[in-house]
Amino acid sequence: MKINGKVYRTIWFENNKVKIINQTKLPHQFIIKDLKTIQDAINAIKTMEVRGAPLIGATAAYGLVLAIIEKNDLSYLKKSSEDLIASRPTAINLKWAVDRMMQKLSGVNDNDILKIALNEAKIIVEEDVDFCKNIGLNGLKIIEEIAKKKKDVVNILTHCNAGWLATIDWGTATSPIYHAHKKGIKVHIWVDETRPRNQGANLTSHELNEEGIPNTIIADNTGGILMQRGQVDMCIVGTDRTLYNGDVCNKIGTYLKALAAKDNNVPFYVALPSSTIDWNIKNHKEIPIEERNAEELSHVEGLDKDNKLQKVLIYPQKSKAMNLAFDVTPAKYVTGLITEKGVCEASEKGLKELFK
Ligand code: MRU
């Protein structure tokens, strides 16, 4: 998708380096950063220079390529894979990508390992682009139906950034929106600000602006009244881990949006590539929920009057704060899962019909 009219992906490999867009600086600065070592890749994931479940997975895959370039040694590769998995706990794509790479590399000889690792990382990336594109085509049918009935602009609410910046291209929640826009269907997006990191305001609104899609940023608590007033036709969000019973773990605040949607009969869809499905756990209490630094809540960063990025404290100095990064929306509040293979019920039966 585009930034300043130029087409980019969020990650690519060039001259033995991994190139990323540093997302901590968006929308105010557009900086392409080089990752040269496995530690660079781990830091980029930890500090959220790259973020969003599919992009974290792709960064991990390329991170292992960097580890092999640094030191072609099995114990170094193993340690790197463990450090990568520990860098952010909730999004399953991270472990999924590392496990897939390690499986591919098991038993491969030293001479071939770099070539095979790089090839597999590239396959993971291309697959994600393909999956996200198909999520878009499948979700488009739902938007088309609503547009046909309503004969007016379709208002879609989204939370966090499940846009192309969270993937390689297209996004998950945004892909149906981009496809609808390309088809000439009139859409308007309510973008939850998504405190504390403001991925909605800083990333989703930004990428929609760059593609010319009308959108309005709202405070995280505004969605409820908009739904009561009939100003939301559907919600589409992403997910960091979808349990095989259909429960969905996504950015903190998603659950409250799903409750409001249920109360107001607003369809609540979750868009995901199959790499986000956790086939191993059924009880959401087993999901490791990331707790991040309280400073993300107590401080905000933005441009000052001289156009310089500044960070300021907004809380009482003595106050404690707690910063859980994700919550779980039970399957019963999810109207449907939009995947690369089609739209299914948020349930074990629904997922198995598509994927097993
Ligand atoms: O903490 P983040 O910014 O990595 O969280 C991202 C989200 O919660 C997204 O909505 C989710 O990863 C889906 S990305 C397609």
Short mmCIF file of C-alpha atoms and ligand atoms in Angstrom, two decimals:
data_model
loop_
_atom_site.label_atom_id
_atom_site.label_comp_id
_atom_site.label_asym_id
_atom_site.label_seq_id
_atom_site.Cartn_x
_atom_site.Cartn_y
_atom_site.Cartn_z
CA MET A 1 0.00 0.00 0.00
CA LYS A 2 1.03 3.63 -0.28
CA ILE A 3 2.89 6.18 1.81
CA ASN A 4 3.33 9.60 0.21
CA GLY A 5 2.02 8.09 -3.02
CA LYS A 6 4.74 5.42 -3.16
CA VAL A 7 3.99 1.71 -2.77
CA TYR A 8 5.73 0.00 0.16
CA ARG A 9 5.67 -3.21 2.09
CA THR A 10 6.35 -3.15 5.84
CA ILE A 11 9.42 -5.38 5.67
CA TRP A 12 11.85 -6.56 3.01
CA PHE A 13 15.33 -8.11 2.69
CA GLU A 14 18.07 -6.24 0.87
CA ASN A 15 21.89 -6.63 0.85
CA ASN A 16 21.92 -9.02 3.81
CA LYS A 17 19.86 -6.59 5.89
CA VAL A 18 16.22 -6.49 6.87
CA LYS A 19 14.49 -3.21 6.10
CA ILE A 20 11.54 -2.07 8.22
CA ILE A 21 9.42 1.05 8.56
CA ASN A 22 10.00 2.30 12.11
CA GLN A 23 6.39 2.43 13.29
CA THR A 24 7.17 4.19 16.59
CA LYS A 25 7.81 7.36 14.57
CA LEU A 26 4.65 7.29 12.44
CA PRO A 27 2.76 9.38 11.47
CA HIS A 28 5.13 12.29 12.15
CA GLN A 29 8.29 10.81 10.68
CA PHE A 30 8.75 8.18 7.98
CA ILE A 31 11.96 6.32 8.76
CA ILE A 32 13.20 3.14 7.11
CA LYS A 33 15.47 1.28 9.47
CA ASP A 34 18.03 -1.47 8.86
CA LEU A 35 18.07 -4.55 11.07
CA LYS A 36 21.51 -6.16 10.84
CA THR A 37 21.56 -8.65 13.70
CA ILE A 38 19.21 -10.99 15.51
CA GLN A 39 19.34 -8.59 18.47
CA ASP A 40 18.19 -5.76 16.20
CA ALA A 41 15.20 -7.90 15.19
CA ILE A 42 14.36 -8.75 18.82
CA ASN A 43 14.62 -5.09 19.84
CA ALA A 44 12.43 -4.00 16.93
CA ILE A 45 9.72 -6.42 18.09
CA LYS A 46 10.07 -5.52 21.79
CA THR A 47 10.00 -1.76 21.27
CA MET A 48 7.22 -2.07 18.66
CA GLU A 49 9.16 -0.57 15.78
CA VAL A 50 7.41 -3.46 14.10
CA ARG A 51 4.13 -4.65 15.54
CA GLY A 52 0.90 -6.40 14.58
CA ALA A 53 0.72 -10.18 14.72
CA PRO A 54 1.60 -11.10 11.09
CA LEU A 55 4.41 -8.54 10.84
CA ILE A 56 5.93 -9.73 14.12
CA GLY A 57 5.95 -13.25 12.65
CA ALA A 58 7.66 -12.10 9.45
CA THR A 59 10.25 -10.12 11.44
CA ALA A 60 11.01 -13.21 13.51
CA ALA A 61 11.50 -15.30 10.34
CA TYR A 62 13.93 -12.73 8.91
CA GLY A 63 15.53 -12.41 12.37
CA LEU A 64 16.58 -16.06 12.15
CA VAL A 65 18.12 -15.35 8.73
CA LEU A 66 20.15 -12.56 10.35
CA ALA A 67 21.23 -14.96 13.13
CA ILE A 68 22.57 -17.40 10.51
CA ILE A 69 24.42 -14.59 8.71
CA GLU A 70 26.01 -13.56 12.05
CA LYS A 71 27.03 -17.04 13.16
CA ASN A 72 26.26 -20.24 11.28
CA ASP A 73 25.96 -22.31 14.43
CA LEU A 74 23.07 -24.50 15.62
CA SER A 75 23.20 -23.54 19.29
CA TYR A 76 23.21 -19.82 18.36
CA LEU A 77 20.18 -20.42 16.13
CA LYS A 78 18.34 -22.27 18.91
CA LYS A 79 19.07 -19.53 21.46
CA SER A 80 17.96 -16.90 18.90
CA SER A 81 14.68 -18.72 18.33
CA GLU A 82 13.99 -18.84 22.07
CA ASP A 83 14.82 -15.15 22.52
CA LEU A 84 12.55 -14.25 19.62
CA ILE A 85 9.61 -16.20 21.04
CA ALA A 86 10.11 -14.49 24.42
CA SER A 87 10.21 -10.99 22.91
CA ARG A 88 6.41 -10.54 22.84
CA PRO A 89 4.19 -13.23 24.32
CA THR A 90 0.63 -12.76 23.06
CA ALA A 91 0.63 -12.80 19.25
CA ILE A 92 0.84 -16.45 18.22
CA ASN A 93 2.26 -15.62 14.78
CA LEU A 94 5.64 -15.06 16.40
CA LYS A 95 5.93 -18.62 17.69
CA TRP A 96 4.23 -19.94 14.55
CA ALA A 97 6.87 -18.35 12.30
CA VAL A 98 9.82 -19.37 14.50
CA ASP A 99 8.59 -22.98 14.77
CA ARG A 100 8.03 -23.14 11.01
CA MET A 101 11.52 -21.81 10.29
CA MET A 102 13.19 -24.14 12.81
CA GLN A 103 11.33 -27.13 11.41
CA LYS A 104 12.42 -26.22 7.89
CA LEU A 105 16.04 -25.82 9.03
CA SER A 106 16.26 -28.97 11.09
CA GLY A 107 18.90 -31.33 9.67
CA VAL A 108 19.96 -28.89 6.93
CA ASN A 109 23.74 -28.73 6.36
CA ASP A 110 25.80 -25.57 7.02
CA ASN A 111 26.33 -24.84 3.32
CA ASP A 112 22.63 -24.72 2.48
CA ILE A 113 21.14 -23.31 5.64
CA LEU A 114 21.25 -19.60 4.74
CA LYS A 115 19.69 -20.12 1.32
CA ILE A 116 16.91 -22.31 2.74
CA ALA A 117 16.22 -19.94 5.65
CA LEU A 118 15.98 -16.90 3.39
CA ASN A 119 13.73 -18.75 0.98
CA GLU A 120 11.38 -19.86 3.78
CA ALA A 121 11.21 -16.35 5.27
CA LYS A 122 10.29 -15.02 1.82
CA ILE A 123 7.59 -17.69 1.44
CA ILE A 124 6.12 -16.68 4.84
CA VAL A 125 6.02 -13.06 3.68
CA GLU A 126 4.45 -13.81 0.27
CA GLU A 127 1.94 -16.14 1.87
CA ASP A 128 0.85 -13.40 4.25
CA VAL A 129 0.32 -10.96 1.37
CA ASP A 130 -1.78 -13.56 -0.38
CA PHE A 131 -3.78 -14.44 2.75
CA CYS A 132 -4.49 -10.78 3.53
CA LYS A 133 -5.61 -10.14 -0.05
CA ASN A 134 -8.04 -13.05 0.16
CA ILE A 135 -9.31 -11.91 3.58
CA GLY A 136 -10.16 -8.68 1.78
CA LEU A 137 -12.02 -10.38 -1.04
CA ASN A 138 -14.00 -12.51 1.43
CA GLY A 139 -14.82 -9.55 3.69
CA LEU A 140 -15.76 -7.43 0.68
CA LYS A 141 -18.87 -9.57 0.15
CA ILE A 142 -20.14 -8.60 3.63
CA ILE A 143 -19.58 -4.89 3.00
CA GLU A 144 -21.24 -5.20 -0.42
CA GLU A 145 -24.34 -6.75 1.17
CA ILE A 146 -24.62 -3.93 3.71
CA ALA A 147 -24.08 -1.28 1.01
CA LYS A 148 -26.78 -2.87 -1.19
CA LYS A 149 -29.34 -2.79 1.63
CA LYS A 150 -28.38 0.63 2.99
CA LYS A 151 -27.85 2.43 -0.31
CA ASP A 152 -25.63 4.87 1.54
CA VAL A 153 -22.12 5.15 3.01
CA VAL A 154 -21.15 2.07 5.07
CA ASN A 155 -19.80 3.07 8.49
CA ILE A 156 -17.25 0.60 9.83
CA LEU A 157 -15.67 0.75 13.27
CA THR A 158 -12.20 -0.68 13.83
CA HIS A 159 -9.92 -0.93 16.84
CA CYS A 160 -6.11 -0.72 17.05
CA ASN A 161 -4.20 -1.15 13.80
CA ALA A 162 -5.02 -4.31 11.91
CA GLY A 163 -4.06 -2.50 8.74
CA TRP A 164 -1.32 -3.14 6.21
CA LEU A 165 1.19 -1.74 8.71
CA ALA A 166 0.39 -4.68 11.00
CA THR A 167 0.95 -7.18 8.20
CA ILE A 168 3.09 -7.08 5.06
CA ASP A 169 0.45 -5.56 2.79
CA TRP A 170 -3.36 -5.07 2.70
CA GLY A 171 -3.88 -5.68 6.44
CA THR A 172 -6.49 -7.98 7.93
CA ALA A 173 -9.36 -5.78 9.20
CA THR A 174 -8.55 -3.10 6.61
CA SER A 175 -8.26 -5.42 3.61
CA PRO A 176 -12.06 -5.68 3.05
CA ILE A 177 -12.18 -1.88 3.43
CA TYR A 178 -9.44 -1.33 0.81
CA HIS A 179 -11.15 -3.76 -1.57
CA ALA A 180 -14.53 -2.06 -1.06
CA HIS A 181 -12.97 1.36 -1.70
CA LYS A 182 -11.29 0.09 -4.88
CA LYS A 183 -14.68 -1.22 -6.06
CA GLY A 184 -16.24 2.20 -5.58
CA ILE A 185 -18.32 1.32 -2.51
CA LYS A 186 -18.56 4.35 -0.22
CA VAL A 187 -17.12 3.59 3.21
CA HIS A 188 -16.35 5.70 6.24
CA ILE A 189 -14.24 4.34 9.08
CA TRP A 190 -14.57 5.11 12.78
CA VAL A 191 -11.03 4.65 14.08
CA ASP A 192 -10.67 3.93 17.80
CA GLU A 193 -7.72 5.95 19.06
CA THR A 194 -6.51 2.82 20.95
CA ARG A 195 -4.82 4.04 24.07
CA PRO A 196 -2.17 3.84 25.28
CA ARG A 197 -0.02 3.40 22.15
CA ASN A 198 -2.59 5.05 19.87
CA GLN A 199 -2.16 2.56 17.03
CA GLY A 200 -5.62 3.56 15.77
CA ALA A 201 -4.91 7.28 15.60
CA ASN A 202 -1.26 7.09 14.61
CA LEU A 203 -1.29 4.12 12.26
CA THR A 204 -4.81 3.15 11.08
CA SER A 205 -5.99 6.70 10.45
CA HIS A 206 -2.65 7.51 8.82
CA GLU A 207 -2.71 4.57 6.42
CA LEU A 208 -6.38 5.18 5.53
CA ASN A 209 -5.54 8.85 4.81
CA GLU A 210 -2.71 7.75 2.53
CA GLU A 211 -5.17 5.57 0.57
CA GLY A 212 -7.81 8.32 0.47
CA ILE A 213 -10.35 6.53 2.65
CA PRO A 214 -12.61 8.79 4.75
CA ASN A 215 -12.10 8.17 8.45
CA THR A 216 -12.69 9.80 11.82
CA ILE A 217 -10.67 9.15 14.96
CA ILE A 218 -12.76 8.65 18.10
CA ALA A 219 -11.80 8.22 21.76
CA ASP A 220 -11.88 4.56 22.74
CA ASN A 221 -15.08 5.00 24.74
CA THR A 222 -17.11 6.61 21.94
CA GLY A 223 -18.04 3.49 19.98
CA GLY A 224 -20.93 2.60 22.33
CA ILE A 225 -22.93 5.77 21.81
CA LEU A 226 -22.27 5.69 18.06
CA MET A 227 -23.72 2.18 17.95
CA GLN A 228 -26.77 3.26 20.00
CA ARG A 229 -27.31 6.09 17.51
CA GLY A 230 -27.17 3.73 14.53
CA GLN A 231 -23.96 5.28 13.23
CA VAL A 232 -22.01 2.02 13.01
CA ASP A 233 -23.03 -0.57 10.38
CA MET A 234 -20.40 -3.12 11.29
CA CYS A 235 -17.19 -3.58 13.28
CA ILE A 236 -14.11 -5.29 11.87
CA VAL A 237 -11.08 -5.88 14.10
CA GLY A 238 -7.93 -7.98 13.88
CA THR A 239 -6.64 -10.60 16.30
CA ASP A 240 -3.32 -11.58 17.81
CA ARG A 241 -4.41 -15.09 18.71
CA THR A 242 -7.64 -16.86 17.82
CA LEU A 243 -8.36 -19.93 19.89
CA TYR A 244 -9.81 -22.88 18.03
CA ASN A 245 -13.09 -22.46 19.95
CA GLY A 246 -13.43 -19.04 18.27
CA ASP A 247 -12.41 -16.85 21.22
CA VAL A 248 -10.39 -13.91 20.00
CA CYS A 249 -7.48 -12.22 21.77
CA ASN A 250 -6.85 -8.72 20.45
CA LYS A 251 -5.75 -5.25 21.54
CA ILE A 252 -7.09 -4.14 24.92
CA GLY A 253 -10.56 -2.64 24.53
CA THR A 254 -11.75 -4.99 21.78
CA TYR A 255 -13.93 -6.93 24.24
CA LEU A 256 -15.84 -3.82 25.34
CA LYS A 257 -16.51 -2.94 21.70
CA ALA A 258 -17.87 -6.44 21.07
CA LEU A 259 -20.22 -6.12 24.08
CA ALA A 260 -21.55 -2.80 22.82
CA ALA A 261 -21.97 -4.28 19.33
CA LYS A 262 -23.97 -7.23 20.71
CA ASP A 263 -26.23 -4.91 22.72
CA ASN A 264 -26.95 -2.86 19.61
CA ASN A 265 -27.21 -5.67 17.03
CA VAL A 266 -24.16 -4.39 15.16
CA PRO A 267 -22.31 -7.22 13.34
CA PHE A 268 -18.88 -7.74 14.89
CA TYR A 269 -16.38 -9.43 12.56
CA VAL A 270 -12.80 -10.49 13.24
CA ALA A 271 -10.36 -10.75 10.31
CA LEU A 272 -7.39 -13.11 10.47
CA PRO A 273 -4.95 -15.20 8.49
CA SER A 274 -4.76 -18.86 9.55
CA SER A 275 -1.28 -18.18 11.02
CA THR A 276 -3.12 -16.46 13.89
CA ILE A 277 -5.06 -19.57 14.94
CA ASP A 278 -3.84 -21.32 18.08
CA TRP A 279 -4.83 -24.96 17.61
CA ASN A 280 -3.38 -25.95 20.97
CA ILE A 281 -5.35 -24.08 23.60
CA LYS A 282 -9.07 -23.83 24.12
CA ASN A 283 -9.19 -21.93 27.41
CA HIS A 284 -8.48 -18.22 27.04
CA LYS A 285 -7.02 -18.11 30.56
CA GLU A 286 -3.99 -19.94 29.16
CA ILE A 287 -3.15 -17.07 26.77
CA PRO A 288 -0.12 -15.14 28.01
CA ILE A 289 -1.40 -11.55 28.11
CA GLU A 290 1.40 -9.05 27.66
CA GLU A 291 1.71 -6.44 30.39
CA ARG A 292 3.73 -3.48 29.16
CA ASN A 293 5.54 -0.64 30.86
CA ALA A 294 3.20 1.69 32.77
CA GLU A 295 5.08 4.60 31.22
CA GLU A 296 3.14 3.97 27.99
CA LEU A 297 0.07 5.15 29.91
CA SER A 298 1.55 7.91 32.03
CA HIS A 299 3.40 9.62 29.17
CA VAL A 300 2.32 10.78 25.72
CA GLU A 301 4.47 11.65 22.76
CA GLY A 302 3.66 14.16 20.05
CA LEU A 303 4.89 17.13 18.06
CA ASP A 304 5.56 20.39 19.92
CA LYS A 305 5.05 23.84 18.42
CA ASP A 306 8.51 23.63 16.82
CA ASN A 307 7.60 20.33 15.13
CA LYS A 308 9.89 18.36 17.45
CA LEU A 309 8.81 15.04 18.96
CA GLN A 310 8.40 15.43 22.72
CA LYS A 311 7.32 13.05 25.46
CA VAL A 312 5.41 14.45 28.43
CA LEU A 313 4.05 13.10 31.72
CA ILE A 314 0.25 13.36 31.96
CA TYR A 315 -0.41 11.49 35.23
CA PRO A 316 0.19 12.46 38.86
CA GLN A 317 3.83 11.65 39.56
CA LYS A 318 2.95 9.36 42.49
CA SER A 319 0.20 7.36 40.78
CA LYS A 320 0.63 3.75 39.82
CA ALA A 321 -0.68 2.55 36.46
CA MET A 322 -1.33 -0.88 34.96
CA ASN A 323 -0.91 -1.55 31.27
CA LEU A 324 -2.42 -4.81 29.99
CA ALA A 325 -2.00 -4.87 26.23
CA PHE A 326 -4.66 -7.40 25.15
CA ASP A 327 -8.05 -8.79 26.11
CA VAL A 328 -10.19 -11.71 25.02
CA THR A 329 -13.54 -11.48 23.25
CA PRO A 330 -15.52 -14.69 23.75
CA ALA A 331 -16.69 -16.36 20.53
CA LYS A 332 -20.37 -15.74 21.39
CA TYR A 333 -19.88 -12.03 20.66
CA VAL A 334 -18.22 -12.60 17.28
CA THR A 335 -20.56 -12.59 14.25
CA GLY A 336 -18.00 -14.29 12.04
CA LEU A 337 -14.30 -14.86 11.34
CA ILE A 338 -13.08 -13.51 8.01
CA THR A 339 -10.18 -15.68 6.87
CA GLU A 340 -8.22 -16.29 3.68
CA LYS A 341 -10.37 -19.34 3.00
CA GLY A 342 -13.76 -17.75 3.62
CA VAL A 343 -15.98 -16.45 6.41
CA CYS A 344 -16.87 -18.90 9.16
CA GLU A 345 -18.67 -19.10 12.47
CA ALA A 346 -16.43 -18.29 15.45
CA SER A 347 -16.36 -21.86 16.74
CA GLU A 348 -14.31 -25.04 16.58
CA LYS A 349 -16.77 -26.39 14.00
CA GLY A 350 -16.55 -23.25 11.89
CA LEU A 351 -12.76 -23.16 11.92
CA LYS A 352 -12.36 -26.89 11.32
CA GLU A 353 -14.72 -26.77 8.33
CA LEU A 354 -12.35 -24.27 6.69
CA PHE A 355 -8.96 -25.48 7.88
CA LYS A 356 -8.81 -29.16 8.75
O1 MRU B 1 0.43 -4.29 20.22
P1 MRU B 1 0.28 -4.37 18.73
O2 MRU B 1 0.26 -3.03 18.06
O3 MRU B 1 1.25 -5.33 18.11
O4 MRU B 1 -1.17 -5.00 18.57
C1 MRU B 1 -1.72 -5.17 17.31
C2 MRU B 1 -3.13 -5.60 17.37
O5 MRU B 1 -3.72 -5.83 18.40
C3 MRU B 1 -3.79 -5.85 16.06
O6 MRU B 1 -5.14 -5.49 16.08
C4 MRU B 1 -3.62 -7.36 15.79
O7 MRU B 1 -2.25 -7.70 15.83
C5 MRU B 1 -4.08 -7.77 14.50
S1 MRU B 1 -2.90 -7.35 13.31
C6 MRU B 1 -3.42 -7.76 11.80
#
